[in-house]
Tab-separated table of C-alpha atoms in Angstrom:
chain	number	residue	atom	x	y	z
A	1171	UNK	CA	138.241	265.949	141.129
A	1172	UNK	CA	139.008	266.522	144.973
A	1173	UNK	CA	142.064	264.450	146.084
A	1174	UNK	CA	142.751	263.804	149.695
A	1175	UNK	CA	145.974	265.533	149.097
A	1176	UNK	CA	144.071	268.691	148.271
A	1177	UNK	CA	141.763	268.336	150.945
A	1178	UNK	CA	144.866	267.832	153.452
A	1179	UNK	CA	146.362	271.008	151.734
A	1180	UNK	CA	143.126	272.933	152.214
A	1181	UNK	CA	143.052	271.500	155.677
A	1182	UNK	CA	146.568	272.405	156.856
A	1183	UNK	CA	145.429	276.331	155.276
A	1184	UNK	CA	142.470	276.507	157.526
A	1185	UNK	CA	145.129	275.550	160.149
A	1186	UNK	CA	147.453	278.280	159.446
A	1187	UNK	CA	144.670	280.936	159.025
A	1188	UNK	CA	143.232	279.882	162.048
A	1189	UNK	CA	146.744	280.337	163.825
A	1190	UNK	CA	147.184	284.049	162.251
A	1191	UNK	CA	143.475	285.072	163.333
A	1192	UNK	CA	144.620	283.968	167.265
A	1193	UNK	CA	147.912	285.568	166.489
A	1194	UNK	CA	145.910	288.860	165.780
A	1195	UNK	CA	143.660	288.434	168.777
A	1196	UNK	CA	146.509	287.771	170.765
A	1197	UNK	CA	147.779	291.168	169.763
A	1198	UNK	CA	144.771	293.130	170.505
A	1199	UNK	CA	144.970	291.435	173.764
A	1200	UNK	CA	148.240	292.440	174.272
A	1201	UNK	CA	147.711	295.965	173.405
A	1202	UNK	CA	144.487	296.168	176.004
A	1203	UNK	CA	147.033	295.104	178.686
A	1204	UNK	CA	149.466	297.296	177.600
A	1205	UNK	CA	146.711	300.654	177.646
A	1206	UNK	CA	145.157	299.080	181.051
A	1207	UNK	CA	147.972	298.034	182.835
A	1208	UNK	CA	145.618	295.135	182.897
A	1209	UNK	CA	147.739	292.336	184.457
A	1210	UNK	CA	145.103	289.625	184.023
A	1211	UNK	CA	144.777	290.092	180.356
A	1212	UNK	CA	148.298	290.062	179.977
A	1213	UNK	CA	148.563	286.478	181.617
A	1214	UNK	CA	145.435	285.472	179.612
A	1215	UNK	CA	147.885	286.131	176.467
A	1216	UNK	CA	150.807	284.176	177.993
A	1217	UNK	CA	148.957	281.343	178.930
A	1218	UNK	CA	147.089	281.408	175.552
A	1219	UNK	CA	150.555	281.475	173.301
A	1220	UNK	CA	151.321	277.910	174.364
A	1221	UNK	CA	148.355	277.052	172.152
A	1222	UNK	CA	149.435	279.143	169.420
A	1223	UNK	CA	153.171	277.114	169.609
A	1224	UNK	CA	151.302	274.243	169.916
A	1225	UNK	CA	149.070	274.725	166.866
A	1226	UNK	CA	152.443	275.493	165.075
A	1227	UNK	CA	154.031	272.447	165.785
A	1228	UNK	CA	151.232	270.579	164.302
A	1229	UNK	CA	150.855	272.091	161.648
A	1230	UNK	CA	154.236	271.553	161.006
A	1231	UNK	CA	153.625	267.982	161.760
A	1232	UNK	CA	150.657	268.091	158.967
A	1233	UNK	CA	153.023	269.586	156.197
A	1234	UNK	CA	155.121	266.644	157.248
A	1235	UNK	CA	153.018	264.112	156.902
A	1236	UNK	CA	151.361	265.584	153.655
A	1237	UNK	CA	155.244	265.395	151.781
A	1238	UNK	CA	155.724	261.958	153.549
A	1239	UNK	CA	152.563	260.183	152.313
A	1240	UNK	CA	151.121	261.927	149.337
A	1241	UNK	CA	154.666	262.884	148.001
A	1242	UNK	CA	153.540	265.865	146.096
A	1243	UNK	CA	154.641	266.586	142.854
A	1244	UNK	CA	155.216	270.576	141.219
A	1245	UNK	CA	152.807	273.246	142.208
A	1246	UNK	CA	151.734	270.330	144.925
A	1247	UNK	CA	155.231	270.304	146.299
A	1248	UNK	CA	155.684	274.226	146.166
A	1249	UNK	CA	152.236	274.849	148.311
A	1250	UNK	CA	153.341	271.880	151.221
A	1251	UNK	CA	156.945	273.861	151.271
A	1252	UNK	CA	155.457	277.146	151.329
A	1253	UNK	CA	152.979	275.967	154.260
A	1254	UNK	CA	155.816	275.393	155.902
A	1255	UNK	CA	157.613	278.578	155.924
A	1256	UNK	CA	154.879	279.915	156.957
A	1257	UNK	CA	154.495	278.030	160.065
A	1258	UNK	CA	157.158	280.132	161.190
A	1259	UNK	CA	156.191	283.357	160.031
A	1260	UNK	CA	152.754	282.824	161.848
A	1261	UNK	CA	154.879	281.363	165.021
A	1262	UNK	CA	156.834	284.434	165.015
A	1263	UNK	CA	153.231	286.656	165.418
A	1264	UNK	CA	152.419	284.893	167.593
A	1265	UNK	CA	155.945	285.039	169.986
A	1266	UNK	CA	155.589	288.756	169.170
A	1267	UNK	CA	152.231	289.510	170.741
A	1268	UNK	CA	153.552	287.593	173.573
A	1269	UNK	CA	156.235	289.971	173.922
A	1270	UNK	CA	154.395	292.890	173.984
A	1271	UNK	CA	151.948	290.854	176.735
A	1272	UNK	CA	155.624	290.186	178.950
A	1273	UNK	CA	156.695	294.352	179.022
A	1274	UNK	CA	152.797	294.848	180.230
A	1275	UNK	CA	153.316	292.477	183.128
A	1276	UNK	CA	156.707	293.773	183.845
A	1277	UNK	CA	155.641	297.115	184.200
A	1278	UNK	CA	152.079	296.562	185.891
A	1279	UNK	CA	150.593	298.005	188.272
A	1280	UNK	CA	152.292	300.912	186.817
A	1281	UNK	CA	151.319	301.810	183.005
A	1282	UNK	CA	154.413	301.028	180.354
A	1283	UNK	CA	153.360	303.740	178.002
A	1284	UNK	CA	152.852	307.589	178.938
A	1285	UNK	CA	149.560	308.588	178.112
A	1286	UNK	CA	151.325	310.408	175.234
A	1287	UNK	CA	152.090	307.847	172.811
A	1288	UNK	CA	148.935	305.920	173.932
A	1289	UNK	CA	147.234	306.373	170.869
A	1290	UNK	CA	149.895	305.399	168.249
A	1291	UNK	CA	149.317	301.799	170.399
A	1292	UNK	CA	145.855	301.725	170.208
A	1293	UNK	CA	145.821	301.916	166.299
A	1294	UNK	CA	148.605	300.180	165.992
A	1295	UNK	CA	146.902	297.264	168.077
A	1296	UNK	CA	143.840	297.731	165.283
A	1297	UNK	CA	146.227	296.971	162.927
A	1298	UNK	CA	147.757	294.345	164.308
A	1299	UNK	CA	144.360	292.500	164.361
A	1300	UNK	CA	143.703	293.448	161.379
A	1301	UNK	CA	146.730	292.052	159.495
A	1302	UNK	CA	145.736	288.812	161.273
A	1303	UNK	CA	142.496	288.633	159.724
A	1304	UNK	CA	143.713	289.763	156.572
A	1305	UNK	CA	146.739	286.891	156.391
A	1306	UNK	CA	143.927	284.473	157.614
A	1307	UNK	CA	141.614	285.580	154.122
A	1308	UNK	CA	144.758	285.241	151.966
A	1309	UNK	CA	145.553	282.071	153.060
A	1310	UNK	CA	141.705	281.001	152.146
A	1311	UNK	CA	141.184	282.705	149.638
A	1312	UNK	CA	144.731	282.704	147.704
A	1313	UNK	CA	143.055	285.993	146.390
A	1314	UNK	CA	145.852	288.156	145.191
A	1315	UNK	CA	143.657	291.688	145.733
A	1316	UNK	CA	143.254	290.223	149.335
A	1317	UNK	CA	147.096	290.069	149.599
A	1318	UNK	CA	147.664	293.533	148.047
A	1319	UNK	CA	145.424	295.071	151.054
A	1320	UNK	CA	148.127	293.448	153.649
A	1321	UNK	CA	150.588	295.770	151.818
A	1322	UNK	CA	148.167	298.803	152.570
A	1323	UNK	CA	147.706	297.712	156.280
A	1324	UNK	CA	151.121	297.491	156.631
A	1325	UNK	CA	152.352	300.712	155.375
A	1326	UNK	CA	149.815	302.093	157.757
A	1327	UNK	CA	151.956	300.119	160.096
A	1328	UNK	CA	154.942	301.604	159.100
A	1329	UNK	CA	153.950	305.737	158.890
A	1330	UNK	CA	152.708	305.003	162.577
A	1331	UNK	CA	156.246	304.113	163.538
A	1332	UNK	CA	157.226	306.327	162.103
A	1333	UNK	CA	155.605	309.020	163.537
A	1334	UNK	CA	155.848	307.270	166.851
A	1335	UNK	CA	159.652	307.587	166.396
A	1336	UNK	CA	159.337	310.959	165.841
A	1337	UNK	CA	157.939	311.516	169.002
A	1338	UNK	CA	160.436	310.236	171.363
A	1339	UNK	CA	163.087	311.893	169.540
A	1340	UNK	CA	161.575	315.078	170.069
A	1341	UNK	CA	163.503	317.728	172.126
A	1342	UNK	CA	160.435	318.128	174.354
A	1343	UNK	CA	160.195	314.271	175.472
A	1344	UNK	CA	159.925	314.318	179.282
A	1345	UNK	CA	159.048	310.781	179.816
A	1346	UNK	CA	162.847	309.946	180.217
A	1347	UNK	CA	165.033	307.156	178.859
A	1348	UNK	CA	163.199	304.082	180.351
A	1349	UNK	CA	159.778	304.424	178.121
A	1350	UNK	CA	161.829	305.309	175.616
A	1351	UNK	CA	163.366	302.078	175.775
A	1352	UNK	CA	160.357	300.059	176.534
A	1353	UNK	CA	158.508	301.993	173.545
A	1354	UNK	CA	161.124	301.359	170.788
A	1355	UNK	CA	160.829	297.972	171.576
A	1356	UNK	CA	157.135	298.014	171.642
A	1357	UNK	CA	156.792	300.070	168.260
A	1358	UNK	CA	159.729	297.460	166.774
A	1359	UNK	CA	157.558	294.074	167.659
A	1360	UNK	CA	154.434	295.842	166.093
A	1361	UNK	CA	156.557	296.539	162.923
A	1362	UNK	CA	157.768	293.063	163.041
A	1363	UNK	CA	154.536	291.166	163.100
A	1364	UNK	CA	153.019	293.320	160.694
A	1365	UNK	CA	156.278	292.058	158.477
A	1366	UNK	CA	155.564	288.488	159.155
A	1367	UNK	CA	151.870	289.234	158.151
A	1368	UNK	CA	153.169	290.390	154.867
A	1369	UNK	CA	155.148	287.619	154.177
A	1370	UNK	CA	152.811	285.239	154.962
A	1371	UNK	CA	150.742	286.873	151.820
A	1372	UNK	CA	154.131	287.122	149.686
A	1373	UNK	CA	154.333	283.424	150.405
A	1374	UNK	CA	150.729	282.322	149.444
A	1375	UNK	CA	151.148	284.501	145.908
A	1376	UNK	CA	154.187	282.762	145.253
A	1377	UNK	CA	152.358	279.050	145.949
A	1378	UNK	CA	149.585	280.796	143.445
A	1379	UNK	CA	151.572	282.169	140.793
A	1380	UNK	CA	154.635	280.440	141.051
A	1381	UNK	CA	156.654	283.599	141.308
A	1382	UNK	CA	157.004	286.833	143.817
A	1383	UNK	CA	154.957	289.502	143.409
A	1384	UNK	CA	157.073	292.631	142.421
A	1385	UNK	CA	157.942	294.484	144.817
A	1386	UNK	CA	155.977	297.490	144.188
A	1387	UNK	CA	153.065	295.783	144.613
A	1388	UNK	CA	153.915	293.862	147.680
A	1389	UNK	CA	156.730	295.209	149.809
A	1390	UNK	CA	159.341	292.801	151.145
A	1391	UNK	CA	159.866	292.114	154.793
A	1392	UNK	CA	162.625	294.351	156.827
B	454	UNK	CA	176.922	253.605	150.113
B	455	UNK	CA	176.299	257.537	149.738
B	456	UNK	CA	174.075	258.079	147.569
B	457	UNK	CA	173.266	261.296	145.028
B	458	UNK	CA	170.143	261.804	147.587
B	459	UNK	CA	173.081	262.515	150.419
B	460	UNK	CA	175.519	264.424	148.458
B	461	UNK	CA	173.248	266.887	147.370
B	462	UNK	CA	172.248	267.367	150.853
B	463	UNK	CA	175.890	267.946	151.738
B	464	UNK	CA	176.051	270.052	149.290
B	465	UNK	CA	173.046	271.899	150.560
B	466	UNK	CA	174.411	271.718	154.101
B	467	UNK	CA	177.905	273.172	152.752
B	468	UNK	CA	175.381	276.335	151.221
B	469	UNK	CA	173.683	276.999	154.635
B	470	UNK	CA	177.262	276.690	156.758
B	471	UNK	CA	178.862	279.256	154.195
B	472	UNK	CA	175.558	281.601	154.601
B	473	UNK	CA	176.332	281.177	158.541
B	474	UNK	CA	180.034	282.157	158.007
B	475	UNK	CA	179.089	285.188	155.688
B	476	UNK	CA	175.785	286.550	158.263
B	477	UNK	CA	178.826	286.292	161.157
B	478	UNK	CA	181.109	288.184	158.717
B	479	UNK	CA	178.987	290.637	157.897
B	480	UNK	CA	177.870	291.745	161.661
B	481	UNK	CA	181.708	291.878	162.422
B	482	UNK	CA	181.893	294.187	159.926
B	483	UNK	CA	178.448	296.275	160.740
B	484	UNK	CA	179.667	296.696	163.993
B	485	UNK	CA	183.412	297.632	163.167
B	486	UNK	CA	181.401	300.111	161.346
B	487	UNK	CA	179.230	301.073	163.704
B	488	UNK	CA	182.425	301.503	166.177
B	489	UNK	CA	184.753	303.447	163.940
B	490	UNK	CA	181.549	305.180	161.835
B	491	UNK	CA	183.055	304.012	158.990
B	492	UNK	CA	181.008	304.946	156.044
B	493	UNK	CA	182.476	302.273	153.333
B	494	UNK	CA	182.422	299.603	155.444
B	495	UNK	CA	178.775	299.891	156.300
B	496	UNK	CA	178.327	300.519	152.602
B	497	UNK	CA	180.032	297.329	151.782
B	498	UNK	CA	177.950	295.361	154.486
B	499	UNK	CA	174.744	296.697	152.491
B	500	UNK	CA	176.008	295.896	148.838
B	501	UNK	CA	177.310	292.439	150.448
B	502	UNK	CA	173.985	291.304	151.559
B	503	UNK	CA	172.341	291.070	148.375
B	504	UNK	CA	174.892	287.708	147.955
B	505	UNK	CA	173.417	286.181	150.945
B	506	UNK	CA	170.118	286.990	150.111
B	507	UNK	CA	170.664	285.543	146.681
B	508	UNK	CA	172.574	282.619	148.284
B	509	UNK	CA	169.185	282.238	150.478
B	510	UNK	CA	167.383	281.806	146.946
B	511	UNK	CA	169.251	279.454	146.056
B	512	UNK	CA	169.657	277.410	148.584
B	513	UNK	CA	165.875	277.376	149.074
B	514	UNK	CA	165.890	276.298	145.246
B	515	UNK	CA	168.545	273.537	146.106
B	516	UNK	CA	166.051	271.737	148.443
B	517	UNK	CA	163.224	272.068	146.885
B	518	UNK	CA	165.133	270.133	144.004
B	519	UNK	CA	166.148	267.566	146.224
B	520	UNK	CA	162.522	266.735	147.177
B	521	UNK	CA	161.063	267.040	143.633
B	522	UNK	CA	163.480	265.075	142.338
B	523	UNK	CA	165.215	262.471	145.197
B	524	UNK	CA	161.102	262.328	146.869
B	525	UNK	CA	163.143	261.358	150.158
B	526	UNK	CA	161.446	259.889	152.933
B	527	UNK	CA	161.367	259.904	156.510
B	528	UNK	CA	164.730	260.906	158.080
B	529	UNK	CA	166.320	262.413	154.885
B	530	UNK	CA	162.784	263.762	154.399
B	531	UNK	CA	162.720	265.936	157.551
B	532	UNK	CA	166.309	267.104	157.132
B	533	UNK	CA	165.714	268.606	153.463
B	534	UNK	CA	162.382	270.258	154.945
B	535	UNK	CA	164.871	271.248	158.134
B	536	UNK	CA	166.918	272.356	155.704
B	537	UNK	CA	164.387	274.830	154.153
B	538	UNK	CA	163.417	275.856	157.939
B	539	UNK	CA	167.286	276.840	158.659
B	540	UNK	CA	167.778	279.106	154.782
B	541	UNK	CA	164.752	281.457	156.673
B	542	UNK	CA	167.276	281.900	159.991
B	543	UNK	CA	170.400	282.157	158.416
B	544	UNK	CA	168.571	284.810	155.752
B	545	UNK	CA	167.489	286.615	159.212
B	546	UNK	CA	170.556	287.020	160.315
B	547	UNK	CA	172.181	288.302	157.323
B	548	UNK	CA	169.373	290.785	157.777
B	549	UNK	CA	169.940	291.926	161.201
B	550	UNK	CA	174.034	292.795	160.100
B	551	UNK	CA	172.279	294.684	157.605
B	552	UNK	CA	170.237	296.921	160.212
B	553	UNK	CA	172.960	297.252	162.465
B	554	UNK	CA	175.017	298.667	158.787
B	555	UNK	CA	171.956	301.270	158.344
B	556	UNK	CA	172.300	302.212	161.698
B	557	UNK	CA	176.073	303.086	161.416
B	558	UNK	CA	175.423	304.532	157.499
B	559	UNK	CA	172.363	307.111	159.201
B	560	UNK	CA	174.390	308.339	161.759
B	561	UNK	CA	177.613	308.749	159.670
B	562	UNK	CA	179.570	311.277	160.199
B	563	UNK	CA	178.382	310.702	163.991
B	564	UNK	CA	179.236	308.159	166.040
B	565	UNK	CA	175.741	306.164	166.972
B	566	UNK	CA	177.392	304.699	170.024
B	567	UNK	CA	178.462	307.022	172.965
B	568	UNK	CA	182.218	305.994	173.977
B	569	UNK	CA	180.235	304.585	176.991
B	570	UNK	CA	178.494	301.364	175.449
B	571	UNK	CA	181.604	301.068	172.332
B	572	UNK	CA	182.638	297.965	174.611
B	573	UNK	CA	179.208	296.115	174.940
B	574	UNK	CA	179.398	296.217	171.156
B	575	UNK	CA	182.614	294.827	170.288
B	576	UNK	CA	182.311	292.012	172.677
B	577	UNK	CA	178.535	291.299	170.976
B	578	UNK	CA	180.603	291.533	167.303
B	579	UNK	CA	182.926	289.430	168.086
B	580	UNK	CA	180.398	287.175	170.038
B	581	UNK	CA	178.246	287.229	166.606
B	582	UNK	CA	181.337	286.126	164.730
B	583	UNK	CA	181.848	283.155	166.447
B	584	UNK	CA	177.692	281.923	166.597
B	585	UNK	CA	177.931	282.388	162.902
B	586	UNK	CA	181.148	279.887	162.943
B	587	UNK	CA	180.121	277.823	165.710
B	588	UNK	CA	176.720	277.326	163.139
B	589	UNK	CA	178.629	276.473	160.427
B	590	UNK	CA	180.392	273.938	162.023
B	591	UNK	CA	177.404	272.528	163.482
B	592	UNK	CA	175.982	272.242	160.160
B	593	UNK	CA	178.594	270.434	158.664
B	594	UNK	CA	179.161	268.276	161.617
B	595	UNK	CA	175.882	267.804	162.813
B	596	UNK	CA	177.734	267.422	166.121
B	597	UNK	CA	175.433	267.788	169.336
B	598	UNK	CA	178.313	269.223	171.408
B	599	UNK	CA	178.909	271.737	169.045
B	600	UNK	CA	175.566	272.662	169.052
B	601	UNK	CA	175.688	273.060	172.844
B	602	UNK	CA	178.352	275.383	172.623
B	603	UNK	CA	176.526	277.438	170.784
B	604	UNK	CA	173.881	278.224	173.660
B	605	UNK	CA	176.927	278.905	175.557
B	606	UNK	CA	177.921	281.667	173.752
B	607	UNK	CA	173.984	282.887	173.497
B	608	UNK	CA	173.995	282.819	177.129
B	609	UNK	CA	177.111	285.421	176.831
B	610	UNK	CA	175.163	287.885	174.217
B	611	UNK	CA	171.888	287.898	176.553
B	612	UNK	CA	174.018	288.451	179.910
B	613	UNK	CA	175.885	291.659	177.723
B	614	UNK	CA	172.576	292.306	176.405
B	615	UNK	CA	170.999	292.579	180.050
B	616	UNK	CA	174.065	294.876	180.920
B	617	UNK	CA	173.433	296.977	178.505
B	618	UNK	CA	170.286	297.547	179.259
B	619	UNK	CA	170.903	298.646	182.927
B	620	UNK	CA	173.600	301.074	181.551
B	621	UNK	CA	170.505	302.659	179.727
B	622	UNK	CA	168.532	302.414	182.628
B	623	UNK	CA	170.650	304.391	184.989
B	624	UNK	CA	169.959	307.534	186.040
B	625	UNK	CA	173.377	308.383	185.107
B	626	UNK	CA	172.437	307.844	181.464
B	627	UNK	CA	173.339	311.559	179.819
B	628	UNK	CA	173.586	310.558	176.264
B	629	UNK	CA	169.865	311.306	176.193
B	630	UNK	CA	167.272	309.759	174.126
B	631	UNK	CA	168.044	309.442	170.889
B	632	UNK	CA	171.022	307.382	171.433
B	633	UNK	CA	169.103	305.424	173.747
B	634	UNK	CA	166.868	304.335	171.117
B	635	UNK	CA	169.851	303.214	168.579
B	636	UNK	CA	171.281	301.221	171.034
B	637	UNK	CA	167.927	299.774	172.017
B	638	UNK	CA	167.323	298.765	168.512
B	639	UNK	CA	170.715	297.707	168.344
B	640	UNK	CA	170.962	295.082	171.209
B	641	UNK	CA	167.843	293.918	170.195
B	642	UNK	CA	169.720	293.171	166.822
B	643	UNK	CA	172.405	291.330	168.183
B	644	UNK	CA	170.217	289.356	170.651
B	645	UNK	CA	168.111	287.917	167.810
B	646	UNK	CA	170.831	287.523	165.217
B	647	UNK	CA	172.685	285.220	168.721
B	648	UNK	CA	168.632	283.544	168.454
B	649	UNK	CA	168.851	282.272	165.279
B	650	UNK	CA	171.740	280.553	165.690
B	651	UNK	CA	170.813	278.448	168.642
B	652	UNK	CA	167.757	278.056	166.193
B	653	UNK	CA	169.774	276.767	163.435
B	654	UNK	CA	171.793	274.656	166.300
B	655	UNK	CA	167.769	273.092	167.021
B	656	UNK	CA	167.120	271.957	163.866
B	657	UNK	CA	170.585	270.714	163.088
B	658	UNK	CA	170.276	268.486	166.398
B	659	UNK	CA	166.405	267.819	165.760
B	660	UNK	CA	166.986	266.514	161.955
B	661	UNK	CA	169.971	263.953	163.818
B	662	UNK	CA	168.149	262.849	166.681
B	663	UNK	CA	164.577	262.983	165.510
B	664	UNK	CA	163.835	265.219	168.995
B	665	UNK	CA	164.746	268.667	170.143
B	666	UNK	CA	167.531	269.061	172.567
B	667	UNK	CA	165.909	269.465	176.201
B	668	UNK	CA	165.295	273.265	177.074
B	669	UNK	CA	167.951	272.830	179.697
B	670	UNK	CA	170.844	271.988	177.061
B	671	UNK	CA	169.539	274.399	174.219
B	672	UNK	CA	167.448	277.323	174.800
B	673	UNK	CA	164.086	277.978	172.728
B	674	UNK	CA	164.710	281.525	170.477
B	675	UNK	CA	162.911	284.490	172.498
């Protein structure tokens, strides 16, 4: 039988998928300002966060609510806690995307990233939106195979980095000390929300099975 | 009359406070490492943060006890469920001393820091120090004044923070890339680690008043 706590539950889920599939748009949008120099689309993200931080704060309201009046019990309890850790994982995407949206408009009309390294930023902008998407099915679905694929996306993540890394510390870099700045910061917010993305999953398997998946199936966060 | 309900969340307050002091601890030490590339000290940082991290377990543990078995409501509620919000920022921060230890550990026998920057980074150390104390005492006090200090002495990382970052920027700069993006990385590291802190500071002041502090007393986290 269908409680109204469950329903609530499976309410407040939607809530936070919803939130990671804007977090991962928000991204993309990000990264097209970042490519374009495109200052609009770079305001369109910072005006669009405050719904994002809004969304958060409700659903941290919901969670709330959900422990005040239904007053969960075991696995019940677990999933309202977990929903609200990840409040702040998904808040943190979300800030994230915004930062990479800020270092667009600081730079514009002139382009933050040499033409160089624009390609690392287009994938890892793919990524990014995937992860979103992919946080947003786990939360849904609760489908372990669904979390293991975040794992996959995010080690993608990671050997981009990497290899973006190993570009500005090459001998031949001749885009001098200011990109390289802007771009470790860049590649480290990518990193970061692709960490939050996999915790988010880590999270929802733990509400599932009750304990964390091992660690070489699902990596932990840096 | 105190109750168990309140002692345990003492208790549980006590747990978070000592987390604070150790995260502070640790990034005095990372960046004593980082300053003298001393290679057993950032090893000792490393093998040190698997306490905190298992201090982080159990303090998450602790309050989800105290709901499951106290079912608080209203304003105890939302502190135990603050409570849970502030293990994932004090964790963070024990996290960030650990990147800044990895830093100093890769670049060992090498200094990561040019001479140039070493005093940016022992004025953020020691400022990281005190935000981890100034947490703790905020958590055991629950003190709004405290609390305010504490965005004080984020204001001081952020202003060293922005220095920094126009000692990179200068044309001057001949310590050439590489080292540019350590030190990016790093002041990022302090600067967030000083975020949390004012975070923890939030939710401390939120769970007594029922209302975050205006944005003009205590800074949102970046």
């Amino acid at each position: 039988m269908r409680t109204a706590y469950h329903e609530q539950l499976d309410a407040l889920s939607s809530q936070l998928g919803e939130m990671c599939g804007l977090a991962g748009l928000a991204m993309e949008r990000a990264t097209q300002a970042l490519l374009q120099a495109d200052l609009a689309l770079a305001e369109q993200v910072i005006t669009d966060h405050e719904k994002i931080a809004a969304m958060s704060v409700r659903a941290e309201e919901s969670a709330f609510v959900l422990l005040a009046l239904q007053a969960p019990v075991a696995g019940d309890l677990r999933s309202v806690v977990s929903s609200i850790q990840i409040v702040a994982d998904v808040d943190r995407m979300g800030a994230l995307a915004l930062h990479v949206a800020k270092i667009a408009r600081r730079r514009h009309p002139q382009h933050a990233l040499p033409e160089e390294v624009n390609g690392y930023f287009a994938e890892m902008g793919r990524l990014a939106v995937e992860l979103g998407q992919s946080a947003q099915e786990v939360l849904i679905s609760r489908d372990p195979e669904k979390a293991a694929r975040i794992r996959e996306e995010d080690d993608a993540m990671d050997d981009l980095h990497r290899h973006l890394f190993s570009v500005l510390m090459d001998r031949e870099w001749k885009h001098g000390v200011a990109a390289a700045v802007d771009i470790t910061l860049l590649g480290r917010f990518y990193e970061r929300f692709a960490d939050h993305a996999v915790e988010v999953a880590r999270r929802v398997i733990f509400q599932v099975t009750g304990s964390n998946p091992d660690e070489t199936e699902l990596p932990l966060p840096r």
